[in-house]
Coordinates of C-alpha atoms in Angstrom, one line a residue:
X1 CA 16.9 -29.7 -26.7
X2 CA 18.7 -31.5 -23.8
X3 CA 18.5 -35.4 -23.8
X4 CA 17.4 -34.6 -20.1
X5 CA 14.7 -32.6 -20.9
X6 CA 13.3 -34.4 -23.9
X7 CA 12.9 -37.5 -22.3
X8 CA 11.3 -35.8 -19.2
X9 CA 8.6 -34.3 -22.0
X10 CA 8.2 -37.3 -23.3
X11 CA 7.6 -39.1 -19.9
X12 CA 4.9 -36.6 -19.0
X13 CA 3.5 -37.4 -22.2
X14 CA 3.3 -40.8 -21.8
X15 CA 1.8 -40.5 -17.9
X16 CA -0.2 -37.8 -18.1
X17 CA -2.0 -36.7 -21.3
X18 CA -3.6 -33.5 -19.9
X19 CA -0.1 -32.8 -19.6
X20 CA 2.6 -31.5 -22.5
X21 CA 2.8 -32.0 -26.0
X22 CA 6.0 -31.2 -27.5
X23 CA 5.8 -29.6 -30.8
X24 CA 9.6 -29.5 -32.3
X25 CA 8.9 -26.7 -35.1
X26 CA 10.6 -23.4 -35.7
X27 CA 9.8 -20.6 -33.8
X28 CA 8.3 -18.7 -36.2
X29 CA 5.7 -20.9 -36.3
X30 CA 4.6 -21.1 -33.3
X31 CA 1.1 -18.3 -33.4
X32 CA -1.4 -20.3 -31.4
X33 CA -4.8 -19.5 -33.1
X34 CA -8.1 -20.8 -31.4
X35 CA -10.1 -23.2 -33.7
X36 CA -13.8 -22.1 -34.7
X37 CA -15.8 -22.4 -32.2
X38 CA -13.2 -23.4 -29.8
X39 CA -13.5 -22.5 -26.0
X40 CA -11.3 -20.5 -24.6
X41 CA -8.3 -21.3 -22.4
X42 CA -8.9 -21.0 -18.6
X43 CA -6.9 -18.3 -18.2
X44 CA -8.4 -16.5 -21.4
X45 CA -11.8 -16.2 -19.3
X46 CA -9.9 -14.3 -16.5
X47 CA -11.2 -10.8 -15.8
X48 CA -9.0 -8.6 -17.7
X49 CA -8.3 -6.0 -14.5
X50 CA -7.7 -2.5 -15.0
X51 CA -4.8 -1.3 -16.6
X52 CA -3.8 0.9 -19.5
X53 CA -1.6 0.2 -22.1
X54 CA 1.1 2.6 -23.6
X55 CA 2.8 1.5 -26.9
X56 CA 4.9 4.3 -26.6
X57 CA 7.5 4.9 -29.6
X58 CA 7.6 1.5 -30.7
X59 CA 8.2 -2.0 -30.9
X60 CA 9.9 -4.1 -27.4
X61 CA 13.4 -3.9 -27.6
X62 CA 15.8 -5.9 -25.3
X63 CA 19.2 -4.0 -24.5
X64 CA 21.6 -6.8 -22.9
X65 CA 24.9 -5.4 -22.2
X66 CA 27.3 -7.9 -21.5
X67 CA 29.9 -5.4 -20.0
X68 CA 27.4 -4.4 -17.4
X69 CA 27.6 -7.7 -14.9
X70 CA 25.0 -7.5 -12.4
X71 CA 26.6 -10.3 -10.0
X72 CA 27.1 -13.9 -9.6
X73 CA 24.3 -16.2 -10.4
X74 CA 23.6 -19.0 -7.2
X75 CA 21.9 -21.5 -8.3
X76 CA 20.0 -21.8 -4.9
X77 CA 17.7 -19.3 -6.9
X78 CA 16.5 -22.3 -8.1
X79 CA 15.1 -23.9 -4.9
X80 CA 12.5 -26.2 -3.6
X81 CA 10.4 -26.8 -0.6
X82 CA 8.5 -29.6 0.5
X83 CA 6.1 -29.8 3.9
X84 CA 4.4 -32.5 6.0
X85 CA 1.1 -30.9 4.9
X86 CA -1.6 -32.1 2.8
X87 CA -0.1 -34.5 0.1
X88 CA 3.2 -32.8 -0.8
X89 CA 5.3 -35.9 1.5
X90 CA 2.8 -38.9 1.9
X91 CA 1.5 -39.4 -1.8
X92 CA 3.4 -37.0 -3.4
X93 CA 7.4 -37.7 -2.5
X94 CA 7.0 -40.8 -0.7
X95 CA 4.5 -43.4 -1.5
X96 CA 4.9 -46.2 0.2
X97 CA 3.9 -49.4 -1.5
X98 CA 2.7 -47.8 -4.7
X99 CA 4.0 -49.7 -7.9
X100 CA 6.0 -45.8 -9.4
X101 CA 7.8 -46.3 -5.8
X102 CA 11.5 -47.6 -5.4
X103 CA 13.1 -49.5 -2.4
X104 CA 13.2 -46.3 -0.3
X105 CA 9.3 -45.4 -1.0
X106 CA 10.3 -42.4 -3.3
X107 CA 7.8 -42.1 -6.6
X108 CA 10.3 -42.6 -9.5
X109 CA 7.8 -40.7 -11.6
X110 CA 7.8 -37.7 -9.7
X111 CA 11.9 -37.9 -8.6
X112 CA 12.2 -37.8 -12.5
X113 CA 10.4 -34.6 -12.8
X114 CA 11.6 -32.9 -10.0
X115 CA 15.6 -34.0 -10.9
X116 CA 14.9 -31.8 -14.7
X117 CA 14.4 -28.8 -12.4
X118 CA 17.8 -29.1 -11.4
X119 CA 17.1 -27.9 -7.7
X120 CA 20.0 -26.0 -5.9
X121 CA 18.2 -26.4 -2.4
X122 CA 15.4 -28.3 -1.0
X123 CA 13.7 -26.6 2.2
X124 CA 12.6 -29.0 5.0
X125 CA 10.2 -30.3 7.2
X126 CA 8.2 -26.5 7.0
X127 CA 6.9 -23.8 7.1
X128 CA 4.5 -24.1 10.1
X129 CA 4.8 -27.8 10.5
X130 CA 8.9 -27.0 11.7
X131 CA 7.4 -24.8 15.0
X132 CA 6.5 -28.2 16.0
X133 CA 8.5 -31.2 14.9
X134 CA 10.5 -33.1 16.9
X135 CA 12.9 -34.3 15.0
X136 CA 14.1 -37.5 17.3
X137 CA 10.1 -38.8 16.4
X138 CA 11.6 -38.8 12.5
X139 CA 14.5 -41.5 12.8
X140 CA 15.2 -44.5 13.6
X141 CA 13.3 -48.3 12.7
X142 CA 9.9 -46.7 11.2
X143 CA 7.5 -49.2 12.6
X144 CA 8.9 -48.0 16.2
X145 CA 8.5 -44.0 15.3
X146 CA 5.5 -42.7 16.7
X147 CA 2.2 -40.8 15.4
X148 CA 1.9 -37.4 16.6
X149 CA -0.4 -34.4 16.5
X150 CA 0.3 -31.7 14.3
X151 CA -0.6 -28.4 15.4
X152 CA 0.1 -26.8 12.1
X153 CA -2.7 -28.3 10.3
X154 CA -4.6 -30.2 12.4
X155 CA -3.4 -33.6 11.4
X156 CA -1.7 -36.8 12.5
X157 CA 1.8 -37.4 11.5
X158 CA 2.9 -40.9 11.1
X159 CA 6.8 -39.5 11.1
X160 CA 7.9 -42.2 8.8
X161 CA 9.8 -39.8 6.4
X162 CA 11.9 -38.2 8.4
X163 CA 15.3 -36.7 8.5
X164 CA 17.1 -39.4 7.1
X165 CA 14.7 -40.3 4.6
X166 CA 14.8 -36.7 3.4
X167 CA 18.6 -36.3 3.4
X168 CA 18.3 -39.7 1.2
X169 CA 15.7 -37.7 -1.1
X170 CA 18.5 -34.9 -1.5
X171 CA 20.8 -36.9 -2.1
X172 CA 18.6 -38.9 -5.5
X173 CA 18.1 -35.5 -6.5
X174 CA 21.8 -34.1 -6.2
X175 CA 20.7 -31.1 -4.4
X176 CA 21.7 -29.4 -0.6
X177 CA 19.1 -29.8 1.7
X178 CA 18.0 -26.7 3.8
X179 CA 16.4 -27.4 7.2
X180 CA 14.0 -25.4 9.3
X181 CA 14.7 -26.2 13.1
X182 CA 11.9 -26.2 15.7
X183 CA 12.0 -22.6 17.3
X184 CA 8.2 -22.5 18.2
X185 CA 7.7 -25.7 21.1
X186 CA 11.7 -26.8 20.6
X187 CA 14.6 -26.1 22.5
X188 CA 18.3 -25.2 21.8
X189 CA 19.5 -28.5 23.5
X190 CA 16.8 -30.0 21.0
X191 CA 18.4 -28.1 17.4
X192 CA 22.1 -28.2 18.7
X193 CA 21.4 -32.6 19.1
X194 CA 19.6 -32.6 15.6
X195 CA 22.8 -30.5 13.6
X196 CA 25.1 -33.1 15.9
X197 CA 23.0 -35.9 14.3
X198 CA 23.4 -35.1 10.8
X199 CA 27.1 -33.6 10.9
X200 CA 29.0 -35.0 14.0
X201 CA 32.2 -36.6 12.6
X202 CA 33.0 -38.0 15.9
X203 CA 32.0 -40.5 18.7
X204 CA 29.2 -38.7 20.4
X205 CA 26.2 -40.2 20.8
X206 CA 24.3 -38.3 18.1
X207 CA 26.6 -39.6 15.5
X208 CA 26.6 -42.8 16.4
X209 CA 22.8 -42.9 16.7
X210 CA 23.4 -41.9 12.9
X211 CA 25.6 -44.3 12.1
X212 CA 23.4 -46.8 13.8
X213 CA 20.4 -45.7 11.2
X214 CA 22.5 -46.9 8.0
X215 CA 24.6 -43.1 7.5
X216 CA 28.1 -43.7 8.3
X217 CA 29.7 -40.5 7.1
X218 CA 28.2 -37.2 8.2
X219 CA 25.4 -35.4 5.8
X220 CA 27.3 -32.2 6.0
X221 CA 24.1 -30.1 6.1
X222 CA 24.7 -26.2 5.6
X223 CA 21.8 -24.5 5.4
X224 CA 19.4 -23.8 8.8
X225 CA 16.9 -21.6 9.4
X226 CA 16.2 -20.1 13.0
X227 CA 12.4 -21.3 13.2
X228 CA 10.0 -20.6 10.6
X229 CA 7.4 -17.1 10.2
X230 CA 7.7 -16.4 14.1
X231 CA 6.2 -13.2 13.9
X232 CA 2.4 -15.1 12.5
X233 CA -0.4 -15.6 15.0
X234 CA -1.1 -18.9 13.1
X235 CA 2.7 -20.3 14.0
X236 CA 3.2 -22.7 17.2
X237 CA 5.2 -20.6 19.4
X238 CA 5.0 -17.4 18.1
X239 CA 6.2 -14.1 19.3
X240 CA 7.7 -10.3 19.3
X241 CA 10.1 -9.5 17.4
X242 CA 12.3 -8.4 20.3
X243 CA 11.7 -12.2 21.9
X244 CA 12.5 -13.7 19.0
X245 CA 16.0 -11.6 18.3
X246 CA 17.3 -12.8 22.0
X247 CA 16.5 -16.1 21.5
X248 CA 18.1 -16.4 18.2
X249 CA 21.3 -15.2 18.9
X250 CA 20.9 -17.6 21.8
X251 CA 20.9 -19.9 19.0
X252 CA 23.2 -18.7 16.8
X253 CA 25.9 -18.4 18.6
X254 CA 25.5 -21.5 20.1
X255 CA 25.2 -23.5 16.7
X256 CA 28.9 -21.9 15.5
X257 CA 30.4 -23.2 18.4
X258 CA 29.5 -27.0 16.9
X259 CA 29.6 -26.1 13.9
X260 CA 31.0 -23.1 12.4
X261 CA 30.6 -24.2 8.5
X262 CA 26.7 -24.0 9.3
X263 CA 25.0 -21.4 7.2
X264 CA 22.4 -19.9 9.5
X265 CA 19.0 -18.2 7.8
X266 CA 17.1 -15.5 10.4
X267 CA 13.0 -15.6 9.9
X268 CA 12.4 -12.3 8.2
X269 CA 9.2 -11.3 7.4
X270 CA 7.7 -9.7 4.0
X271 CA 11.0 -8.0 3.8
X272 CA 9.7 -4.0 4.5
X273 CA 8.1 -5.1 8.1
X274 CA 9.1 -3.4 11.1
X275 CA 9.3 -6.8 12.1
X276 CA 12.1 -7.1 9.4
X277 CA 14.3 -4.6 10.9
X278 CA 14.1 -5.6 14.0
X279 CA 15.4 -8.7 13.0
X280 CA 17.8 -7.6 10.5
X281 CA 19.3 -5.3 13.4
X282 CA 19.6 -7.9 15.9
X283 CA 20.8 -10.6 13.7
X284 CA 23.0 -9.1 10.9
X285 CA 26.5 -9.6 12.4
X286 CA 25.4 -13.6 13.7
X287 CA 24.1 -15.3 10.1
X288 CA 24.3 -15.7 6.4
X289 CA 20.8 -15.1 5.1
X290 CA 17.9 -13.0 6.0
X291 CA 14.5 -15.1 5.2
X292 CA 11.6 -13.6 3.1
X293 CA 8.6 -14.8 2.2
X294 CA 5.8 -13.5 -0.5
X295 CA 2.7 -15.4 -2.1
X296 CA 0.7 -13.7 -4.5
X297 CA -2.5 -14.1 -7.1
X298 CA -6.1 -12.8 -7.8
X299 CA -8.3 -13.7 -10.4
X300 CA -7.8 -11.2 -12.7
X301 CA -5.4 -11.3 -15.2
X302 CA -3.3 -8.6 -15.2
X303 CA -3.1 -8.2 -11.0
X304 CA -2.1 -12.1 -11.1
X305 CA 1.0 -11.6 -13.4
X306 CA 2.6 -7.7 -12.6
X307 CA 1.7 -8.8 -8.3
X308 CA 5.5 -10.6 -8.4
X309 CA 7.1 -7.1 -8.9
X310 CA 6.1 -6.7 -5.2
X311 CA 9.2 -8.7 -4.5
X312 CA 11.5 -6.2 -6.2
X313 CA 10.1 -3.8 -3.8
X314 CA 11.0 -6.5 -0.6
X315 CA 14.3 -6.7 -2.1
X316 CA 15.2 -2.8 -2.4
X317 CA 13.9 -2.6 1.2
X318 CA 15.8 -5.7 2.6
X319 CA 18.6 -5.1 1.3
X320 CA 18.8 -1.0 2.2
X321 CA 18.0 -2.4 5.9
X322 CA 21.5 -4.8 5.7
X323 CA 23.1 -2.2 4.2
X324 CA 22.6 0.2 6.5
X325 CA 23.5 -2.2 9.5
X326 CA 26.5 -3.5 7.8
X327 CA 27.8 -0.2 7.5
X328 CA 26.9 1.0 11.1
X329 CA 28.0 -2.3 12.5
X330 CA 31.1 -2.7 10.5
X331 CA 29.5 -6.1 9.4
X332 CA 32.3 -7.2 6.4
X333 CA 30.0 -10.1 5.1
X334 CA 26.5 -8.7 5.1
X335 CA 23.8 -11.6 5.1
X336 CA 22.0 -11.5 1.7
X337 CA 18.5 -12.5 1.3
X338 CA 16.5 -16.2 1.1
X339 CA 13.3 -15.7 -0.7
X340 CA 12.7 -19.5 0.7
X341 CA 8.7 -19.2 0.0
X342 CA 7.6 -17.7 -2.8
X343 CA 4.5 -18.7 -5.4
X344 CA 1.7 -17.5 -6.9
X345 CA -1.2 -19.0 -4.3
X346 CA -5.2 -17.9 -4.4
X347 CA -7.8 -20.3 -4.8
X348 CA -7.2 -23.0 -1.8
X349 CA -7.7 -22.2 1.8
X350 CA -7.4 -26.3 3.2
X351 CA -5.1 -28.1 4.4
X352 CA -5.2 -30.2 1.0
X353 CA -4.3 -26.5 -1.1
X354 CA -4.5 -28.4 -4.3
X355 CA -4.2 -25.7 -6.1
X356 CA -4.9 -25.8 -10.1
X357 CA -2.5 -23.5 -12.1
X358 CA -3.1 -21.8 -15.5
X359 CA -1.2 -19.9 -18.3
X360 CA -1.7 -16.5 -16.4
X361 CA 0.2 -18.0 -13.2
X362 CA 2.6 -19.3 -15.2
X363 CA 3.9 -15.9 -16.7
X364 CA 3.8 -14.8 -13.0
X365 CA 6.1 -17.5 -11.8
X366 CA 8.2 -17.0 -14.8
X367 CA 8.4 -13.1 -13.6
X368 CA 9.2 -14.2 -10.1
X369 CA 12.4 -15.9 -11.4
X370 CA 13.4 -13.0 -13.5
X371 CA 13.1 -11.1 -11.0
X372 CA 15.8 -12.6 -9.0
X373 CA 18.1 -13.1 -11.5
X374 CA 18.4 -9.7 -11.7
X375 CA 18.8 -8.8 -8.2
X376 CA 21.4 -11.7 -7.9
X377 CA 23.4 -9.8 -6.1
X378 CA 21.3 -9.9 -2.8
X379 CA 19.4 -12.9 -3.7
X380 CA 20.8 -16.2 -2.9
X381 CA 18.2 -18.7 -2.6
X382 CA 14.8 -19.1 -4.0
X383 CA 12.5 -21.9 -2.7
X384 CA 9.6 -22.6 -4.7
X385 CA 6.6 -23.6 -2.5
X386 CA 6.1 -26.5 -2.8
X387 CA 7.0 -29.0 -4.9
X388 CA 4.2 -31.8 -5.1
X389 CA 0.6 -31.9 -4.7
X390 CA 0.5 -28.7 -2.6
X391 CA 0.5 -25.0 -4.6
X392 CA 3.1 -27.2 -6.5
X393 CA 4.7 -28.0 -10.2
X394 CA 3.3 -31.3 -9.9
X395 CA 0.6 -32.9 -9.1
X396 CA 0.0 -36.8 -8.3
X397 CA -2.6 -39.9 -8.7
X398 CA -1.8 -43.1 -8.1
X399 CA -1.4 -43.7 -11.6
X400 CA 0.9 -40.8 -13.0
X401 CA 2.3 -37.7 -12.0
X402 CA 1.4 -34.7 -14.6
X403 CA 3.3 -31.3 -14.8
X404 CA 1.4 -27.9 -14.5
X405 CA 1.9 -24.6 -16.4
X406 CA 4.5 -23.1 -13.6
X407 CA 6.5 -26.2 -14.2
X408 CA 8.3 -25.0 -17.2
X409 CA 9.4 -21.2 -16.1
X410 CA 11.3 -23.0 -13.3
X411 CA 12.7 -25.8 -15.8
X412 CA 13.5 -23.4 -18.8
X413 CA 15.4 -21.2 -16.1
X414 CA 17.2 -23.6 -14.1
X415 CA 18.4 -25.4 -17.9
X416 CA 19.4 -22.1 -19.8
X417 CA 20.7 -20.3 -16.7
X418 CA 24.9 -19.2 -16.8
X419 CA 27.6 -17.9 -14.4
X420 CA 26.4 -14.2 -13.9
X421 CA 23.4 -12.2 -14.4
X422 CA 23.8 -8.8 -17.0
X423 CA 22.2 -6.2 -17.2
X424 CA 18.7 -6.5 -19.7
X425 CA 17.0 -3.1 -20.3
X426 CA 13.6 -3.5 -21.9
X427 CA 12.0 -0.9 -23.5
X428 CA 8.4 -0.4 -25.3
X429 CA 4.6 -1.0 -24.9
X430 CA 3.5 -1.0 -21.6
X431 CA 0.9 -0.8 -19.0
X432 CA -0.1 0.7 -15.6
X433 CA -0.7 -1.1 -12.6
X434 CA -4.2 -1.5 -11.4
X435 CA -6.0 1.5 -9.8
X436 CA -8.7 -0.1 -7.5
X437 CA -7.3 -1.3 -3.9
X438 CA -6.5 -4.5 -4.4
X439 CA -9.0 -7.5 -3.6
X440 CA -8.5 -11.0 -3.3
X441 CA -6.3 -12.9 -0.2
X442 CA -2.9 -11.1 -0.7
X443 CA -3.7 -7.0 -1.0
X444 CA -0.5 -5.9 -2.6
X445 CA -0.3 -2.4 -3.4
X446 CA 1.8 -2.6 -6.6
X447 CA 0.9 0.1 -9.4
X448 CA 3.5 2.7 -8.1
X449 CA 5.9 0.7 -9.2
X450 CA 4.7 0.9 -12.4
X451 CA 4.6 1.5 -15.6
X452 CA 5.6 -2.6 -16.7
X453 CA 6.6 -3.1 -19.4
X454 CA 4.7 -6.4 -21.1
X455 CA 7.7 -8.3 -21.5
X456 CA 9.7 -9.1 -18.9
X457 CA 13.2 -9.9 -19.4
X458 CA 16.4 -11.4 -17.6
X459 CA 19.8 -12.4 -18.8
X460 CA 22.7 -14.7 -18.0
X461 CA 26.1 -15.1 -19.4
X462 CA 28.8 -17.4 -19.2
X463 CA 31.7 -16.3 -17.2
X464 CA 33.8 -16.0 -20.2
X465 CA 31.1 -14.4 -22.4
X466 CA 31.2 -17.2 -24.9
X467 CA 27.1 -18.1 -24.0
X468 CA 24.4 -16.0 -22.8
X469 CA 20.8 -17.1 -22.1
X470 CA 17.7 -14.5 -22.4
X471 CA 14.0 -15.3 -20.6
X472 CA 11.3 -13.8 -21.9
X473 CA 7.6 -13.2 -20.2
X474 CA 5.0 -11.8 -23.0
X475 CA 2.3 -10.8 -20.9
X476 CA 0.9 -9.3 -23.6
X477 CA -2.5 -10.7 -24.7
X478 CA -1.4 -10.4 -28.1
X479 CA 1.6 -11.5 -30.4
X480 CA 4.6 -8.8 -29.4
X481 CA 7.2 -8.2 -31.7
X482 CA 10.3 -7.6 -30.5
X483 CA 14.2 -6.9 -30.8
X484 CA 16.7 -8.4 -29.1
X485 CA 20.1 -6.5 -28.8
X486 CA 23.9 -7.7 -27.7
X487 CA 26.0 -5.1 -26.4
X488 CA 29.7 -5.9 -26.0
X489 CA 29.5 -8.7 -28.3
X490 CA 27.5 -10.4 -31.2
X491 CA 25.8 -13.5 -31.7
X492 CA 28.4 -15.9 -33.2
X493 CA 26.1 -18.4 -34.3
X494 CA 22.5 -19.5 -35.0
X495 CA 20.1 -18.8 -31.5
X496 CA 18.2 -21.8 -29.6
X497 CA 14.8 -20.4 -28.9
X498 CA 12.3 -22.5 -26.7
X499 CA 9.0 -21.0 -26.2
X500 CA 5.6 -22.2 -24.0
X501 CA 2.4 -21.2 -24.3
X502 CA -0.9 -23.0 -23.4
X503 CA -2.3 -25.7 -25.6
X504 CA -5.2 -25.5 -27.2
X505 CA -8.0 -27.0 -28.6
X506 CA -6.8 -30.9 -26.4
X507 CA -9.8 -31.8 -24.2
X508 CA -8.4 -34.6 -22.3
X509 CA -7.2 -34.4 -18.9
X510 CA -5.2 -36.4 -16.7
X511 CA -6.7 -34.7 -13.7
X512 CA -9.4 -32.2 -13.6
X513 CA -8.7 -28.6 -14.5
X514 CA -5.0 -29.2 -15.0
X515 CA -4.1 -26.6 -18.4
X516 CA -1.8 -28.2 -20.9
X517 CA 1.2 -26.4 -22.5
X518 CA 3.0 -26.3 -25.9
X519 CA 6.5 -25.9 -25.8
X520 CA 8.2 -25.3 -29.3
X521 CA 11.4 -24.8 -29.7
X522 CA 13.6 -23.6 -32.6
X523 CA 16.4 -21.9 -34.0
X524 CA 16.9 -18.4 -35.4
X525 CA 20.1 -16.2 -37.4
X526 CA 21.1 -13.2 -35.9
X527 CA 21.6 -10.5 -37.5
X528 CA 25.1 -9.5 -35.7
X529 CA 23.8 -8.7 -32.4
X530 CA 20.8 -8.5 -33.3
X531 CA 17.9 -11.2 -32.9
X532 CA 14.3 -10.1 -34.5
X533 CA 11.8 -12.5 -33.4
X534 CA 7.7 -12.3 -32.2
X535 CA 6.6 -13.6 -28.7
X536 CA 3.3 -15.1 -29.1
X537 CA 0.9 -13.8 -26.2
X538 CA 0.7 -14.8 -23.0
X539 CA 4.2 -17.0 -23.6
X540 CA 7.3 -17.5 -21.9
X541 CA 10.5 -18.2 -23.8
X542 CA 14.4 -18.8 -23.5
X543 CA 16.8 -17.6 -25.9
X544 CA 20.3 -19.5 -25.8
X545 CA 23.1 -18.0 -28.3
X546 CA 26.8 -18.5 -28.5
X547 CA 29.0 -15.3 -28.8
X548 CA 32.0 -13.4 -30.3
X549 CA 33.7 -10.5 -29.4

């Protein structure tokens, strides 16, 4: 285990006791067993949904043929995103005055956690709160900024995190901010002055105004996205997909005349709208990424964790739409596709969306990221949403910050994760998707892409094939043995294995309904290329080998 990540485990610990206990024991002693009389695990109680299992000839066995490179891995896949809405920013990031902040008003505590995840991109100010944020009410002496309205959620915004202090944030955390310009009540004039602001090298009056603020050298910011779910009722300024098409390339074109390095994200939709090919039509030949967005989760257990293999269906139908206008359009460098919202999100409807995670969404999330590892090739960025307080990782008092279950997927992914993604065929027991019509606040439609297997698998491998990293999801609810097998190479030495699964039998919380997890990690001899090993049920695990020709 990484220095980094052990003392992040043990600062949790320390914080938040409802939070992780690590458990340094070999893996093959890891078979959680409920104590007599012991309640079950929130996740245990879960409806079970309908679905049937096949064990089919045997055993799971995990084919990953290092010959067989799927594409490089981005590590934008790993991605954040944090809002003005509910306590993600005030209380959650930036605390002004609280004893965990520093200086700036950042919570150490929770800068600590988030740095372990190793973010590739952090997404700002929204989601809905971008379609109207004025950025010029964001900078500048705080005291002087003033409180505004905010028509996303119905709130006041006291504007004193702003772009500055966010470009700050990115900076503590060593990771490329991503920002969501105002397309709903702003203007062109309005974006073209805020991308002026943060990257003008010159004398105009933007970058002086930034230099004036305490930022001498530009922020070099890459990533922007033309506005933010356009096509919703709910957002400020929405509208057709035709209206929003001429306006963007209004936009776009506009933006590479000040600054051709910017990379320029189009607001897609689910990714199989018509909405999206309208867009993807328009816009194909004017940015870099095409924007999709998916939430997911029911209360029932096996609907929660297969509903992320609706966004291998978004990605086949994405990515056939740029295809097909690449190759009509004679586009030579195709945008690829932003998944920059994505969670598992069910229970909260508020403003607050304090959402409480268990074991079952955690298998989800880890499933998510597999998922676009293997479809690296169109993927390119991945924003968690969100980061902090809101449908997030962690959550805050003023006391302590505490992980959640779907903390660890994105940690254990972002730590073991190499140069390219390889192919990982998974074969044995299996199940269907759900019958019924779906139920519940997101009505996915997802068993014809069935039958899933119960593990879920990705792999990764170094560039010259002397690593490669393996994540696991059992959703099985039982113990699954299984058989992990190199192609084009064996294992030249003895395999890391780090495994979570919840914790049970610990009572105390840090905060009400947060689950606790056990990670355990070990190490195992190969066979050759060939790694036996049992996944406990309902666990997630990463398997990190060295290997010879």
């Amino acid at each position: 285990m990484s220095a980094g990540l052990r003392s992040c485990l043990a600062a949790v610990r320390c914080t938040a006791p409802g939070g992780t206990r690590l458990d340094l024991a070999t893996f093959r002693s890891l078979r959680p067993r409920p104590r007599p009389g012991q309640q079950p695990a929130p996740d245990a109680a879960r409806a079970p949904g309908s679905v049937a299992r096949s064990d089919g000839p045997g055993s799971t066995q995990i084919a990953v043929d290092l010959t067989r490179p799927l594409g490089d891995l981005d590590r934008n896949v790993f991605g954040g995103f944090i809002e003005h809405v509910g306590r993600c920013i005030y209380g959650g990031v930036y605390d002004e005055g609280s004893p965990l902040s520093d200086a700036s008003g950042f919570r150490t505590d929770v800068l600590a956690l988030l740095r372990e995840l190793r973010l590739g991109v952090l997404r700002w100010p929204g989601g809905n709160f971008a379609s109207n944020y004025h950025w010029q009410d964001g900078v500048g002496p705080a005291a002087a900024r003033p409180r505004r309205t905010d028509l996303a959620w119905n709130l006041e915004e006291s504007n004193r995190f702003g772009t500055d202090e966010f470009l700050a944030y990115c900076a503590e955390l060593g990771t490329d901010p991503f920002i969501c310009l105002n397309m709903g009540t702003g203007s062109l004039a309005e974006a073209l002055a805020w991308i002026e602001y943060c990257n003008g090298a010159g004398q105009t009056d933007w970058a002086r105004q930034r230099r004036g603020n305490g930022h001498g050298e530009p922020y070099r910011v890459r990533y922007w996205a033309l506005g933010n779910e356009l096509y919703g009722k709910w957002q400020v300024g929405g509208m057709s997909a035709d209206e929003y098409v001429a306006t963007a390339t209004k936009w776009a074109r506009a933006i590479r005349r000040l600054d051709p390095a910017a990379k320029l994200v189009s607001c897609g939709n689910n990714g199989w709208s018509d909405w999206d090919q309208t867009v993807i039509n328009g816009l194909a030949p004017l940015v870099d990424l095409h924007s999709v967005h998916i939430y997911t989760g029911v209360n029932e257990y096996w609907p929660n964790v297969l509903a992320p293999h609706m966004a291998e269906r978004a990605i086949r139908a994405a990515s056939a739409m740029i295809s097909r206008v690449a190759y009509v359009k004679k586009i030579s460098a195709p945008p690829r596709i932003a998944y920059d919202e994505w969670n598992v999100w069910y229970r909260t409807r508020d403003s607050m969306m304090d959402e409480r995670y268990d074991v079952s969404d955690m298998l989800a999330v880890a499933t998510y990221l597999n998922i676009f590892v293997r479809n690296c090739r169109w993927v390119a960025m991945a924003n968690l949403a969100q980061l902090v307080n809101v449908i997030a990782p962690v959550l805050t008092t003023p006391d302590a910050a505490v992980t959640q279950p779907i903390y660890y997927p994105v940690l254990l992914h972002a730590r073991g994760a190499l140069d390219e993604a390889v192919d990982c065929h998974v074969t044995g027991p299996a199940v269907t998707g759900p019958a019924a019509e779906p139920r519940g606040r997101w009505l996915h439609r997802f068993a014809d892409l069935g039958p899933f297997t119960v593990v879920d698998a990705s792999a990764t491998a170094a560039a010259d094939r002397g690593k490669v990293a393996v994540t696991l999801v059992n959703r099985s609810e039982q113990d699954e043995p299984a058989r992990l097998v190199l192609r084009g190479g064996t294992f030249g030495g003895p395999v890391q294995i780090t495994v979570v699964t919840a914790e049970r039998g610990r009572e105390q919380r840090t905060l009400p309904g947060v689950q606790a997890a056990t990670i355990t990690e070990g190490t195992e001899e190969p066979g050759g290329p060939v790694l036996e090993l049992t996944l406990p049920a309902r666990s997630f695990a990463l398997v990190e080998g060295p290997v010879s020709p």
